[in-house]
Coordinates of C-alpha atoms in Angstrom, one line a residue:
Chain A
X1 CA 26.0 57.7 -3.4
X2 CA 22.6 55.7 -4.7
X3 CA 21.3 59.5 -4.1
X4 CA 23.6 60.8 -6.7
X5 CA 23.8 57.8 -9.2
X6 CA 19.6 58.3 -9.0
X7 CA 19.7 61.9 -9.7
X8 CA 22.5 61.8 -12.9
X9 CA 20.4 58.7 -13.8
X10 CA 17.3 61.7 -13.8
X11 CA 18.8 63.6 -15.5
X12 CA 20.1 61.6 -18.3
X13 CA 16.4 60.6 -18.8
X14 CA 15.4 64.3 -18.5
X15 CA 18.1 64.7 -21.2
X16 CA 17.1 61.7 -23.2
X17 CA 13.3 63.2 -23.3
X18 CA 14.4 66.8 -24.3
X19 CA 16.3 65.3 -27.1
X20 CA 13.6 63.0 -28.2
X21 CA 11.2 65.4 -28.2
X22 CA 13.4 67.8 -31.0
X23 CA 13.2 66.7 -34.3
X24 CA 16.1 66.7 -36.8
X25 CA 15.3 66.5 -40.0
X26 CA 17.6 65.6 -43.0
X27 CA 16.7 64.5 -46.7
X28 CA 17.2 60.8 -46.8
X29 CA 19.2 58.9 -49.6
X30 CA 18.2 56.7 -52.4
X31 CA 19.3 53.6 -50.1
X32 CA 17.7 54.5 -46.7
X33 CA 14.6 56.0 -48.8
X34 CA 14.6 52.0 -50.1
X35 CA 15.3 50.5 -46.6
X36 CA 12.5 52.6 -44.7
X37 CA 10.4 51.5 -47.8
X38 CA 11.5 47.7 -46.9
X39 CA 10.9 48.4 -43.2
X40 CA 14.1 48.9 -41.9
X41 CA 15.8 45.9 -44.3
X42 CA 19.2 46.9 -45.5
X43 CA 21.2 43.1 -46.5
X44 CA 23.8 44.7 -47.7
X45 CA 24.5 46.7 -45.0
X46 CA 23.8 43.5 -42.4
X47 CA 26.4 41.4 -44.5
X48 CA 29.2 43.9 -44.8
X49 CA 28.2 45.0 -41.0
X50 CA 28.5 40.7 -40.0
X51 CA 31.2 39.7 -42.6
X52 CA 34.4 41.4 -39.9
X53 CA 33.2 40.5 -36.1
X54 CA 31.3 37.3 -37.2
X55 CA 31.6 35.6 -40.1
X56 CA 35.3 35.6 -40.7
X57 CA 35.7 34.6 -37.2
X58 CA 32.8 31.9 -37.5
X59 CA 34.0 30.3 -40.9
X60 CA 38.0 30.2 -39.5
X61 CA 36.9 28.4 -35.8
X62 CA 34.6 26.4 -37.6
X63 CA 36.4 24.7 -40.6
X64 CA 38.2 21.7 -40.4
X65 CA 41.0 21.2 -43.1
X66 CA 39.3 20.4 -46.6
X67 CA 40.9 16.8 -46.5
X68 CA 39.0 16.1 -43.1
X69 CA 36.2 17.8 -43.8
X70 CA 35.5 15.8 -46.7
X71 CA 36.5 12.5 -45.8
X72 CA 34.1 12.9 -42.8
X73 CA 31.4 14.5 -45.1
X74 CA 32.2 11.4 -47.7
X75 CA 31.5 8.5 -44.8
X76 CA 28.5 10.3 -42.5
X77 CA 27.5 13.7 -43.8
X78 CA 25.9 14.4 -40.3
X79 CA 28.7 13.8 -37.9
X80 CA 30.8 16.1 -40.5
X81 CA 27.4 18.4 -40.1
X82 CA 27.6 18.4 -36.4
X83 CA 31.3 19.2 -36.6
X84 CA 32.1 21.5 -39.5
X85 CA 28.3 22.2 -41.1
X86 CA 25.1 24.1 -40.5
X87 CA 22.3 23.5 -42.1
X88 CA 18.1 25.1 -41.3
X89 CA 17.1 22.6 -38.9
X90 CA 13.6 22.1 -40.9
X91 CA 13.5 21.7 -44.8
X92 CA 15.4 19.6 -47.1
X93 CA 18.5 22.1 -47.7
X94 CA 22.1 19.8 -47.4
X95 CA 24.5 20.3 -44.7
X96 CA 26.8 23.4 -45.6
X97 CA 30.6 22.7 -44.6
X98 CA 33.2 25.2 -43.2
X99 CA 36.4 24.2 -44.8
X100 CA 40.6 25.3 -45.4
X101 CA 42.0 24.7 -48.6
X102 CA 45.8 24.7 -49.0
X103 CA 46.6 23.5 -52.5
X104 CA 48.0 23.7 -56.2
X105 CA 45.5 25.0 -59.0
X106 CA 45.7 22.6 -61.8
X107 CA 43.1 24.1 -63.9
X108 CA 41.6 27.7 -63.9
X109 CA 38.6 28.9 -65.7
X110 CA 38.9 32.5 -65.8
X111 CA 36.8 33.3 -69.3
X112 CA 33.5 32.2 -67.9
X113 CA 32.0 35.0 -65.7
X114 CA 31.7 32.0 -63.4
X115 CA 34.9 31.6 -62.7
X116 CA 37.1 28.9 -60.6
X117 CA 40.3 27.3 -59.8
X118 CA 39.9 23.7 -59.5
X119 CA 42.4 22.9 -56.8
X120 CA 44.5 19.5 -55.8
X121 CA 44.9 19.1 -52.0
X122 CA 46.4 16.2 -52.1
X123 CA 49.5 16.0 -54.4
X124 CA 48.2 13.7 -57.2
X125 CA 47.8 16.7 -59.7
X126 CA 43.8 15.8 -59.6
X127 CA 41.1 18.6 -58.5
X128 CA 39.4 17.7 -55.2
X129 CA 37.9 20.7 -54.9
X130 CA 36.7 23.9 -57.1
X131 CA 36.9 26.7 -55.6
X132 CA 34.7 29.7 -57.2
X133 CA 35.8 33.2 -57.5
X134 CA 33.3 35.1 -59.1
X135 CA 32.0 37.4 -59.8
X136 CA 29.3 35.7 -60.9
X137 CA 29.2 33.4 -57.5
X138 CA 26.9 30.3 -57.4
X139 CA 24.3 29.3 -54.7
X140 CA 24.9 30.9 -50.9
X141 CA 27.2 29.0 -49.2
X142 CA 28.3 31.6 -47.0
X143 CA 24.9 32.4 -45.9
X144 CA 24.1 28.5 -45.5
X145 CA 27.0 28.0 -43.2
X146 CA 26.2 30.5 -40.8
X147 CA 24.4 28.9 -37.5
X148 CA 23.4 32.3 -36.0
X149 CA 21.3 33.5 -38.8
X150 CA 17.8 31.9 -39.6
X151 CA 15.3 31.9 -42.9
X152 CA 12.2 32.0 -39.8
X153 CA 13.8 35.4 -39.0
X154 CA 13.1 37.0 -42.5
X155 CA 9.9 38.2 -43.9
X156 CA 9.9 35.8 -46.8
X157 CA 12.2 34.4 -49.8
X158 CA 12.8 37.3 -51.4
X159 CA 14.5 38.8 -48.2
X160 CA 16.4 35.6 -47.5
X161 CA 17.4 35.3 -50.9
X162 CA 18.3 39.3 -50.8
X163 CA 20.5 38.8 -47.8
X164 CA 22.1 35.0 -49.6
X165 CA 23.4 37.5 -51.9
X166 CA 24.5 40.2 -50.5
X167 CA 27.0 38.4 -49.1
X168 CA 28.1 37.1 -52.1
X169 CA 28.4 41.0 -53.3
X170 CA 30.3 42.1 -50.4
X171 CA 32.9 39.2 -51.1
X172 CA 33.1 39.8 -54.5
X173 CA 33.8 43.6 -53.4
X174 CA 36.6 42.8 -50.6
X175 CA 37.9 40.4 -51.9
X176 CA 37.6 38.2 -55.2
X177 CA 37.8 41.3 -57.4
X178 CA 41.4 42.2 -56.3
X179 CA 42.7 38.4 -57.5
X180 CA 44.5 37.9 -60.8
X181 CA 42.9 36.5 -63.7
X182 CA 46.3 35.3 -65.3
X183 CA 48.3 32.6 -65.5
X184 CA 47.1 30.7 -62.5
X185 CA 48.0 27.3 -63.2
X186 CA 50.5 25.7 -61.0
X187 CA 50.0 28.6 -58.3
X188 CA 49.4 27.7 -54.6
X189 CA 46.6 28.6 -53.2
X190 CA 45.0 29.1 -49.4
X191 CA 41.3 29.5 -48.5
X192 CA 39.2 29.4 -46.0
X193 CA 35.4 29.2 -47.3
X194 CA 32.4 27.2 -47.8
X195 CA 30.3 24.5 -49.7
X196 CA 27.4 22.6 -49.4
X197 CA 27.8 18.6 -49.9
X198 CA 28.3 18.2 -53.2
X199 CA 25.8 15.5 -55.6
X200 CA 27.2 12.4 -56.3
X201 CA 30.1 12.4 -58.5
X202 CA 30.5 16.4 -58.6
X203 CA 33.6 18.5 -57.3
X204 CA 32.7 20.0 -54.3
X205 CA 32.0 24.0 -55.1
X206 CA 33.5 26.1 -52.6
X207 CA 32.5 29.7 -51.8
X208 CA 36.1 31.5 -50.1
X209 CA 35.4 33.8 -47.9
X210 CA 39.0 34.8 -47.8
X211 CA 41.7 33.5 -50.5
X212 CA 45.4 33.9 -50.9
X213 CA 47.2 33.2 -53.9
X214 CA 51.0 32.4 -53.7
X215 CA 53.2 31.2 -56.1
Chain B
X1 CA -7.2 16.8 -0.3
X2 CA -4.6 18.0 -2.6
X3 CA -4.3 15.0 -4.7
X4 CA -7.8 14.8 -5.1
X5 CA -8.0 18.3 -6.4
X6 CA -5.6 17.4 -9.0
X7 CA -6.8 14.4 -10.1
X8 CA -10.2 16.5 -10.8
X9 CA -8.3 18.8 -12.6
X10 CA -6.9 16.2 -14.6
X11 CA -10.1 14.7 -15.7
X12 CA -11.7 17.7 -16.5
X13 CA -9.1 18.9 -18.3
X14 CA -8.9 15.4 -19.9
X15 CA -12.8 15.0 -20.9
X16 CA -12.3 19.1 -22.3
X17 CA -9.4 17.7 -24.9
X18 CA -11.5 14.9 -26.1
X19 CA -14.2 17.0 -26.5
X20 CA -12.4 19.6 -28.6
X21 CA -10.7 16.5 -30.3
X22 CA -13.7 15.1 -31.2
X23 CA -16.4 16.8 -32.3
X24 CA -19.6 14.7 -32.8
X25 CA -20.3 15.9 -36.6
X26 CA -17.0 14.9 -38.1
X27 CA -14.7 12.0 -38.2
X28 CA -11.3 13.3 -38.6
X29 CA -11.4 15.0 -41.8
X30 CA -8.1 16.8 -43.6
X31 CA -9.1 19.9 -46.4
X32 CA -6.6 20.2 -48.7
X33 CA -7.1 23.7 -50.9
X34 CA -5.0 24.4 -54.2
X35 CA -5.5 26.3 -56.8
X36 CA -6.8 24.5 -60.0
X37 CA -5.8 21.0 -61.1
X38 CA -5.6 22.2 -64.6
X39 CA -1.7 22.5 -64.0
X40 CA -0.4 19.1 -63.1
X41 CA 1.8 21.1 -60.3
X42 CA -1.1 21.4 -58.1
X43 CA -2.7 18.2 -59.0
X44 CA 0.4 16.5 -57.8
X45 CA 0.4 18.4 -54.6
X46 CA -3.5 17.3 -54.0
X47 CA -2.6 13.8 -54.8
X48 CA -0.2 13.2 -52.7
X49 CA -1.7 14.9 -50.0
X50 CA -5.1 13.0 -50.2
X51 CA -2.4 9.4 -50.2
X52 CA -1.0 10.3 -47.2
X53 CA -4.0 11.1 -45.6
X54 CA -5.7 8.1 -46.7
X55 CA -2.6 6.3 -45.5
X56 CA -3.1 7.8 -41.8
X57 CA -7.0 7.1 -41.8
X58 CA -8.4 10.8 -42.4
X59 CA -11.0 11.6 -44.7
X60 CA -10.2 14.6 -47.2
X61 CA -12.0 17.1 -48.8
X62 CA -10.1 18.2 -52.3
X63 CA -11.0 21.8 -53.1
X64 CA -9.7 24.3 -55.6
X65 CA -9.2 28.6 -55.3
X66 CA -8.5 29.0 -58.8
X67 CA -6.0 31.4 -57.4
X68 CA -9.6 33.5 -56.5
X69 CA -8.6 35.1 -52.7
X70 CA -12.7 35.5 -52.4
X71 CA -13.2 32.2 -53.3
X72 CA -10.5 31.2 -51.2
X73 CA -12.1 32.5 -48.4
X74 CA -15.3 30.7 -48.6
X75 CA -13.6 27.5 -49.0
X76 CA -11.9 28.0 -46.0
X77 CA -15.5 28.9 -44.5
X78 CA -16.1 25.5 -46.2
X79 CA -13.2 23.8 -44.3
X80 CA -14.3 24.9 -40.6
X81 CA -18.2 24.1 -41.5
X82 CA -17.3 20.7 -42.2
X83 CA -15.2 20.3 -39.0
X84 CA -11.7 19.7 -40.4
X85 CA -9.2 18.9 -38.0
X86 CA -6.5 20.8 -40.3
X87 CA -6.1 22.8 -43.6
X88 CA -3.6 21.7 -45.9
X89 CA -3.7 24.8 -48.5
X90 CA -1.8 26.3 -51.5
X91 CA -2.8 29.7 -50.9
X92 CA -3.9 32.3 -53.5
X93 CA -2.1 35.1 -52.6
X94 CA 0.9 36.1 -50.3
X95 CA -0.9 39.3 -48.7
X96 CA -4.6 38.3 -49.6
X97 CA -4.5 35.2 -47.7
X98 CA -3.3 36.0 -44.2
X99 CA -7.0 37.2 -43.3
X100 CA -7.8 33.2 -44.6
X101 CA -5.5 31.5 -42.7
X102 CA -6.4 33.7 -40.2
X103 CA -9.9 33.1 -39.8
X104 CA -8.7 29.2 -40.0
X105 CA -6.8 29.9 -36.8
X106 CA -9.3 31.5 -35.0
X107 CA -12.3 28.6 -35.5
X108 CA -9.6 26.6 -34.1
X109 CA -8.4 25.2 -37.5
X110 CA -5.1 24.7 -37.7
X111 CA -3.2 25.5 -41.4
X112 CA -0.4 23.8 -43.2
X113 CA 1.0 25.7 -46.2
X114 CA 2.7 24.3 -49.2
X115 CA 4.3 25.8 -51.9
X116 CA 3.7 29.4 -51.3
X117 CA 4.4 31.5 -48.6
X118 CA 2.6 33.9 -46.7
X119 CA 3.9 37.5 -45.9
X120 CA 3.3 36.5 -41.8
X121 CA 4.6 33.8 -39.3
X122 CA 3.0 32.4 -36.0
X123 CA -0.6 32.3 -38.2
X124 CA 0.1 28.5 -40.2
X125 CA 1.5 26.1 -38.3
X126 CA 4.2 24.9 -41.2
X127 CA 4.9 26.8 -44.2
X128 CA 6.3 24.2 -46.6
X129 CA 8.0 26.0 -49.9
X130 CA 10.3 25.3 -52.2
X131 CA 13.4 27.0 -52.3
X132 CA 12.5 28.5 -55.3
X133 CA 15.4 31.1 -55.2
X134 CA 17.9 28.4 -55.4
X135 CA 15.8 26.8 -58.0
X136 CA 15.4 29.8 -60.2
X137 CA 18.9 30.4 -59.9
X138 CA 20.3 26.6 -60.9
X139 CA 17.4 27.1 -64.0
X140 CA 19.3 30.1 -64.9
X141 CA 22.3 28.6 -64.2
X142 CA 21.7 26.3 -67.2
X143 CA 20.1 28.9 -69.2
X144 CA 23.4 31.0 -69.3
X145 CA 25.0 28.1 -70.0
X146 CA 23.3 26.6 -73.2
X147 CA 23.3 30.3 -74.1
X148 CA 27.1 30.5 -74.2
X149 CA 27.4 33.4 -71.8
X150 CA 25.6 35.7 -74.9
X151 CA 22.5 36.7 -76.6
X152 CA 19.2 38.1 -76.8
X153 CA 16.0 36.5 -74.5
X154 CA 12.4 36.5 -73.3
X155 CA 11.7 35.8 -70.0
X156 CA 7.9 34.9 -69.0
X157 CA 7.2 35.9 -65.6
X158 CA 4.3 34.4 -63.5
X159 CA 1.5 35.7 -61.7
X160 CA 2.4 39.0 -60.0
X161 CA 0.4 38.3 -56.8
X162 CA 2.5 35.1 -56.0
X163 CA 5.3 35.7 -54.2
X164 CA 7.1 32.6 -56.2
X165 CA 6.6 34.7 -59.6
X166 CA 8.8 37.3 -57.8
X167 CA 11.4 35.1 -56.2
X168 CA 11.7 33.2 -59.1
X169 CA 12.4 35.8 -61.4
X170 CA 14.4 37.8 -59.1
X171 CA 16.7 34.3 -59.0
X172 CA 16.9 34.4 -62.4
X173 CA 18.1 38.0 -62.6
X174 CA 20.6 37.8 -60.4
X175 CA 22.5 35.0 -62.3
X176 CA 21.7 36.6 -65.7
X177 CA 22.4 40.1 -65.3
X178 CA 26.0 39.3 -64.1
X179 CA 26.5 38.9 -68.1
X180 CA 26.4 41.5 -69.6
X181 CA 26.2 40.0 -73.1
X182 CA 22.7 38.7 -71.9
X183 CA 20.3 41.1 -73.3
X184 CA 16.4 40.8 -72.2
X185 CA 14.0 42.0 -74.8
X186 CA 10.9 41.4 -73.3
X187 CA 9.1 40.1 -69.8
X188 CA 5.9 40.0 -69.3
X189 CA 3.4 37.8 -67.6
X190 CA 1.8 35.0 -68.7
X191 CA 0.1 34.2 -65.3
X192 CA 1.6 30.7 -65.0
X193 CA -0.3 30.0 -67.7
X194 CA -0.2 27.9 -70.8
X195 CA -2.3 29.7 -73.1
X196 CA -1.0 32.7 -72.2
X197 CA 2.8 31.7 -72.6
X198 CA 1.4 30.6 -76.0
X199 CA -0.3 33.9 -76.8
X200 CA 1.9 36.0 -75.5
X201 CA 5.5 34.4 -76.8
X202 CA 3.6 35.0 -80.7
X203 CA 3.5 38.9 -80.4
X204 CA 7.0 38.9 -78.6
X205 CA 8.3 36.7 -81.4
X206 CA 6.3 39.5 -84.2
X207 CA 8.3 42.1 -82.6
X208 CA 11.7 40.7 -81.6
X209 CA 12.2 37.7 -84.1
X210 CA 16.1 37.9 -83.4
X211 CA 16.0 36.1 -79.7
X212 CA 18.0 32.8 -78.8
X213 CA 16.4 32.3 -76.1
X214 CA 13.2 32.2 -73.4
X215 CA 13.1 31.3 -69.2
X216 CA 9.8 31.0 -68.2
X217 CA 8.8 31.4 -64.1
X218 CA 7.0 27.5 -64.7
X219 CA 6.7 25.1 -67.0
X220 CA 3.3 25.3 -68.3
X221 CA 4.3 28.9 -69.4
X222 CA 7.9 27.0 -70.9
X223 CA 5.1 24.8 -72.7
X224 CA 3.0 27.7 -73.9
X225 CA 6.4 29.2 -75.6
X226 CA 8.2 26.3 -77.1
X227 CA 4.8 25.5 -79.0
X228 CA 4.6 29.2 -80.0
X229 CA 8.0 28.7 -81.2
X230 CA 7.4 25.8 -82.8
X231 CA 4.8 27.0 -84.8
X232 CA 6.9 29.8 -86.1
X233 CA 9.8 27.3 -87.2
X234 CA 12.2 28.3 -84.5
X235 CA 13.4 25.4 -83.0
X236 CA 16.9 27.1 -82.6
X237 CA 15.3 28.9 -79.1
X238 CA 16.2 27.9 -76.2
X239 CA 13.7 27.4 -73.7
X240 CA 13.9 26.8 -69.3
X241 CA 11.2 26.2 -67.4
X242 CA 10.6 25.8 -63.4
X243 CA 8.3 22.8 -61.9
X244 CA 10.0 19.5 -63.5
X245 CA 6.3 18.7 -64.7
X246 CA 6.4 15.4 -66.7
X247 CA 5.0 17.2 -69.9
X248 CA 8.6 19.7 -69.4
X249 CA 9.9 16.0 -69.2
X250 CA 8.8 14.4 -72.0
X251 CA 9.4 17.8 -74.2
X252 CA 13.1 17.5 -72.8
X253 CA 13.6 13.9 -74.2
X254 CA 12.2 14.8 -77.6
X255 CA 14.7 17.9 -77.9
X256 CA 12.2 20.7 -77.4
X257 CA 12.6 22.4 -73.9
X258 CA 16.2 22.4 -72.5
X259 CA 15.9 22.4 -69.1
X260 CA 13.5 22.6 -66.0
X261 CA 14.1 22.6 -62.2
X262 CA 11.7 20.0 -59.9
X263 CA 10.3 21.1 -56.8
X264 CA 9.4 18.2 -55.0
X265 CA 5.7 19.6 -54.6
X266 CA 4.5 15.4 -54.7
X267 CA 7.1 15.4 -51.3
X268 CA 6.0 18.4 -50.3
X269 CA 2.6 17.5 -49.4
X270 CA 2.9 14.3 -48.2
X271 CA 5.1 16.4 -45.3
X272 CA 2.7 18.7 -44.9
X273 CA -0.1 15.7 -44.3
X274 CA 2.5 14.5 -41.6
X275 CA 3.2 17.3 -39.8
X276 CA -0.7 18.0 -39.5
X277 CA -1.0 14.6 -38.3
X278 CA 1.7 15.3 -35.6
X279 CA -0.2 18.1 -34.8
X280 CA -3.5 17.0 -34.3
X281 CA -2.2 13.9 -32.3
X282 CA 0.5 16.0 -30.1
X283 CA -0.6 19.4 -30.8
X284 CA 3.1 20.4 -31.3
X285 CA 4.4 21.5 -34.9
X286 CA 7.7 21.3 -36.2
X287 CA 10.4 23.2 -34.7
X288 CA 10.3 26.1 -37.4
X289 CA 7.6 27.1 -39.3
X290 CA 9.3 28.0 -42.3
X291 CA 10.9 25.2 -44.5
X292 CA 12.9 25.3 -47.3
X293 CA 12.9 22.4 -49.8
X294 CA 15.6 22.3 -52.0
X295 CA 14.9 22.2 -55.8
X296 CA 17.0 19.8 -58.3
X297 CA 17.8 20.8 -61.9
X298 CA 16.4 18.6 -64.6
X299 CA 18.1 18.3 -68.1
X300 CA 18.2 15.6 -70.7
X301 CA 21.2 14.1 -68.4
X302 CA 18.2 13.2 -66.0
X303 CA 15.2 13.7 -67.6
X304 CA 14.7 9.6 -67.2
X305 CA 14.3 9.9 -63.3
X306 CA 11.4 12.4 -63.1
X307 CA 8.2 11.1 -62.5
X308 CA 5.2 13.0 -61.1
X309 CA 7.5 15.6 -59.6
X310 CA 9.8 13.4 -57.9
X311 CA 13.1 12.1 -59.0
X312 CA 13.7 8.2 -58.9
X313 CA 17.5 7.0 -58.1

C-alpha cells in the first residue's frame, strides 16, 4: 500500500513535470494584459470572486439590527466596534458597522446620481438612516467592514483604493442597478449593508450590500 | 554553572545594547526631512515634529529635499553621519526613495514616513499617510455638488512622481466621471505648485474661457488658480483644493475658494515622533506599518475650526 500510494504519488509528479515543461501559449486579453502589467492585481476580479463565499456571509453573521447597532454605536462606539465593526487596527479611520435595516422610506432622492432612500426604522415617520443606492456610491464601507482583508497587504493607495471600489462596482452591477427608481416613498424596505460612524449630527450613510424593496 | 553562564550572557548582551544605544558622538538626535517649507503643508509637518521631539528631550535636525531624490540621499547620508537615532522623513519620490530609506536601514537608522508612501513595506518602520483617496474623493464630493451635477472643469494635477498626485486624482475621477454631464477640458500639472497653478490656469483660461469650474491635487495649486481667475474677472469658477492650508482657509471665508479637505499632516507628525520614540526606547513599532489617517472636508460651514492643519472642536 505506502509502495503504491509512493509510486502514483511519482508519477503524478512525473506528470506534473512533463506538463510544466510544455508551454501553451494563447494571446492574452486587454484585462489580463493589464493585470500581468499590475503584477498579478485584478480588484475587480477579487471583489466579485469574495462578494458570494465571504462577504455576504460576513456582513449577514456580523450585523446586529440597525436599531442596536446604533444605539450601541451612539453610547461607546468601541464596544459597538468590537461587536458589529472593523476598523485597520493602526490609523485614524472610524469604526465601520455591519448593520440590518427593516424600514419605511420616507424620502427618496432618485435625480442625484448619488442616490438614497432615507429610511425610518422606528415608526415615527423620521429618517434614522440613509441608505445609498448608487450608482454613484460614496466612501467604501463595504471594504472598511471587512476584518479579513488589510491596506498592509496592498502595494500602496492606489491599489487599496482600486480594490475600495471595485466593490462598490460589483454591487452596483448585482445589485443596485436592478432597483426601481420610481415612486419609492412609503415602500418598505430590507437591507443588510454597511456604514462607517457617522459625524455628529449626520444620518448615518449606509452602503447595502443586498436590498429588497417591498411594498 | 549554568546560571552563571546566563547571567554573563545577559550582561554582555546588556553592555552591547547600551553601546549601540548610545553612541559617544551624539545625544539622542531625531532628523526630520521634508521637502521645502515654502508650502506651509510641510512646514506644518516639521513643526510639529520638531514640538514633539522637543517635548520628549531629543535634539532635531530640520532638513529639506526640495522633492530632489539626489539630494535626498545625501541628507540621509547627513542623518546617519550625525548619529540620529531615527529619520522622520517626507520622502521625494515613491520609487526613488526606497534605495534612501534603505540605506537608512542598513546604518542602523531606523525611518518613519509621513505623508507619502513608499512603493515597499518592511524597509520604514511606520508609514504614516493620509487617506488621501477618501480625501480626494469627499473634495470631489463637494465639487460635484456646488457644480450641480453639470458643467465644464479644469483639474490641476500634482507632481507626477508622488504617489499622492496619482491617488488624489484618481479619487477625484472616480466620483466625477460617474456624471456624465461633468466634462473635463483640461489636466495638467502644476507640480503642487503655486506659480505654476497660476501660470498654467492663464493659458487654460485663453483656451477654454467657458469652464465653471477647477479641483486642484492641493491647495497651493487651488491658490495659484483662483488668483489666475481672479485676475481674469471670473469669480463665477468654482475652485477645490486638498491640504486645508490656512491660506485655502482664509480664501474660503472671503468667498474665493469653495472647498478644501485637511489632512491632519500637524497630527501626523507629532505620531510619527511617538512612534520613533517607542521605538528607540522598546525597539518595537506599531502593529502595522501602514496607517491610514482619515482626511476631513473643509467648507465655509467649518472653515472657523481650522488652524494650522488641524481642526478645533
Amino acid at each position: 500500500m505506502p509502495f503504491i500510494r509512493t509510486g502514483t504519488l511519482t508519477a503524478m509528479v512525473a506528470l506534473a513535470l512533463a506538463l510544466s515543461a510544455c508551454k501553451i501559449i494563447k494571446t492574452p486579453t486587454a484585462e489580463e494584459a493589464a493585470e500581468a502589467a499590475s503584477g498579478g492585481f485584478n480588484p475587480e476580479r477579487q471583489a466579485s470572486e469574495l462578494w458570494e463565499p465571504k462577504v455576504l456571509p460576513y456582513l449577514d453573521q456580523r450585523a446586529g439590527s440597525f436599531q442596536e447597532v446604533s444605539a450601541l454605536a451612539g453610547s461607546d462606539p468601541a464596544a459597538a466596534g468590537a461587536k458589529y465593526g472593523h476598523k485597520e487596527e493602526q490609523g485614524s479611520a472610524p469604526w465601520t458597522f455591519a448593520a440590518k435595516v427593516s424600514g419605511t422610506v420616507v424620502k427618496a432622492e432618485t435625480k442625484s446620481r448619488a442616490a438614497y432612500l432615507d429610511t425610518d426604522v422606528d415608526g415615527d415617520g423620521k429618517a434614522d438612516v440613509r441608505i445609498q443606492i448608487g450608482p454613484v456610491i460614496k466612501g467604501t464601507a463595504i471594504r472598511d467592514s471587512l476584518n479579513f482583508v488589510n491596506f498592509n497587504e496592498f502595494k500602496n493607495q492606489i491599489q487599496w483604493a482600486e480594490f475600495g471600489k471595485a466593490f462598490n462596482n460589483h454591487l452596483n452591477a448585482v445589485t443596485l442597478d436592478k432597483l426601481p427608481r420610481e415612486g419609492l416613498e412609503g415602500r418598505k424596505v430590507e437591507a443588510v449593508g454597511a456604514y462607517p460612524l457617522p459625524a455628529k449630527g449626520q444620518l448615518p450613510l449606509l452602503t447595502p450590500a443586498t436590498i429588497t424593496i417591498g411594498d | 554553572m549554568k546560571l552563571t553562564r546566563r547571567l554573563t550572557l545577559a550582561a554582555f548582551a546588556g553592555a552591547l545594547a547600551l553601546g549601540t544605544a548610545m553612541p559617544a558622538y551624539a545625544a539622542d538626535l531625531i532628523a526630520i526631512i521634508t521637502p521645502s517649507h515654502d508650502n506651509p503643508f510641510f512646514k506644518a509637518e516639521a513643526v510639529g515634529a520638531e514640538a514633539r521631539a522637543k517635548e520628549l528631550g531629543y535634539e532635531t535636525l530640520i532638513l529639506v529635499h526640495d522633492d530632489d531624490a539626489n539630494k535626498q540621499s545625501q541628507l540621509i547620508d547627513t542623518a546617519i553621519g550625525r548619529g540620529a537615532k531615527a529619520i522622520i522623513l517626507d520622502n521625494a519620490g515613491s520609487e526613488a526613495s526606497i534605495a534612501a530609506v534603505q540605506k537608512a536601514k542598513d546604518a542602523g537608522v531606523p525611518s518613519f514616513l509621513i505623508d507619502r508612501e513608499i512603493n515597499a513595506t518592511g524597509i520604514a518602520v511606520s508609514q504614516i499617510v493620509s487617506n488621501n483617496y477618501q480625501g480626494a474623493q469627499l473634495g470631489a464630493e463637494e465639487f460635484v455638488r456646488l457644480m450641480g451635477e453639470k458643467g465644464n472643469y479644469v483639474e490641476l494635477l500634482g507632481r507626477e512622481a508622488d504617489l499622492n498626485a496619482g491617488i488624489r486624482s484618481k479619487g477625484y475621477h472616480d466620483i466625477i466621471d460617474e456624471y456624465p454631464d461633468m466634462k473635463m477640458v483640461a489636466q495638467q500639472s502644476a507640480n503642487w505648485s503655486q506659480t505654476e497653478g497660476y501660470s498654467k490656469m492663464e493659458t487654460i483660461l485663453q483656451a477654454n474661457p467657458d469652464i465653471q469650474g477647477v479641483i486642484a491635487g492641493n491647495d497651493t495649486m487651488a491658490m495659484g488658480a483662483i488668483a489666475a481667475l481672479q485676475a481674469a474677472g471670473r469669480k463665477d469658477v468654482i475652485v477645490v483644493g486638498f491640504d486645508g492650508s490656512n491660506d485655502v482657509r482664509d480664501s474660503i471665508k472671503a468667498g474665493g475658494i469653495k472647498a478644501t479637505v485637511l489632512q491632519p499632516a500637524y497630527a501626523q507628525a507629532q505620531m510619527a515622533v511617538d512612534q520613533a520614540d517607542a521605538y528607540i526606547k522598546t525597539g518595537k513599532g506599531p502593529a502595522e506599518e501602514k496607517q491610514l489617517m482619515d482626511c476631513v472636508l473643509i467648507n465655509a460651514d467649518n472653515a472657523d475650526q481650522l488652524e494650522t492643519f488641524a481642526l478645533k472642536d
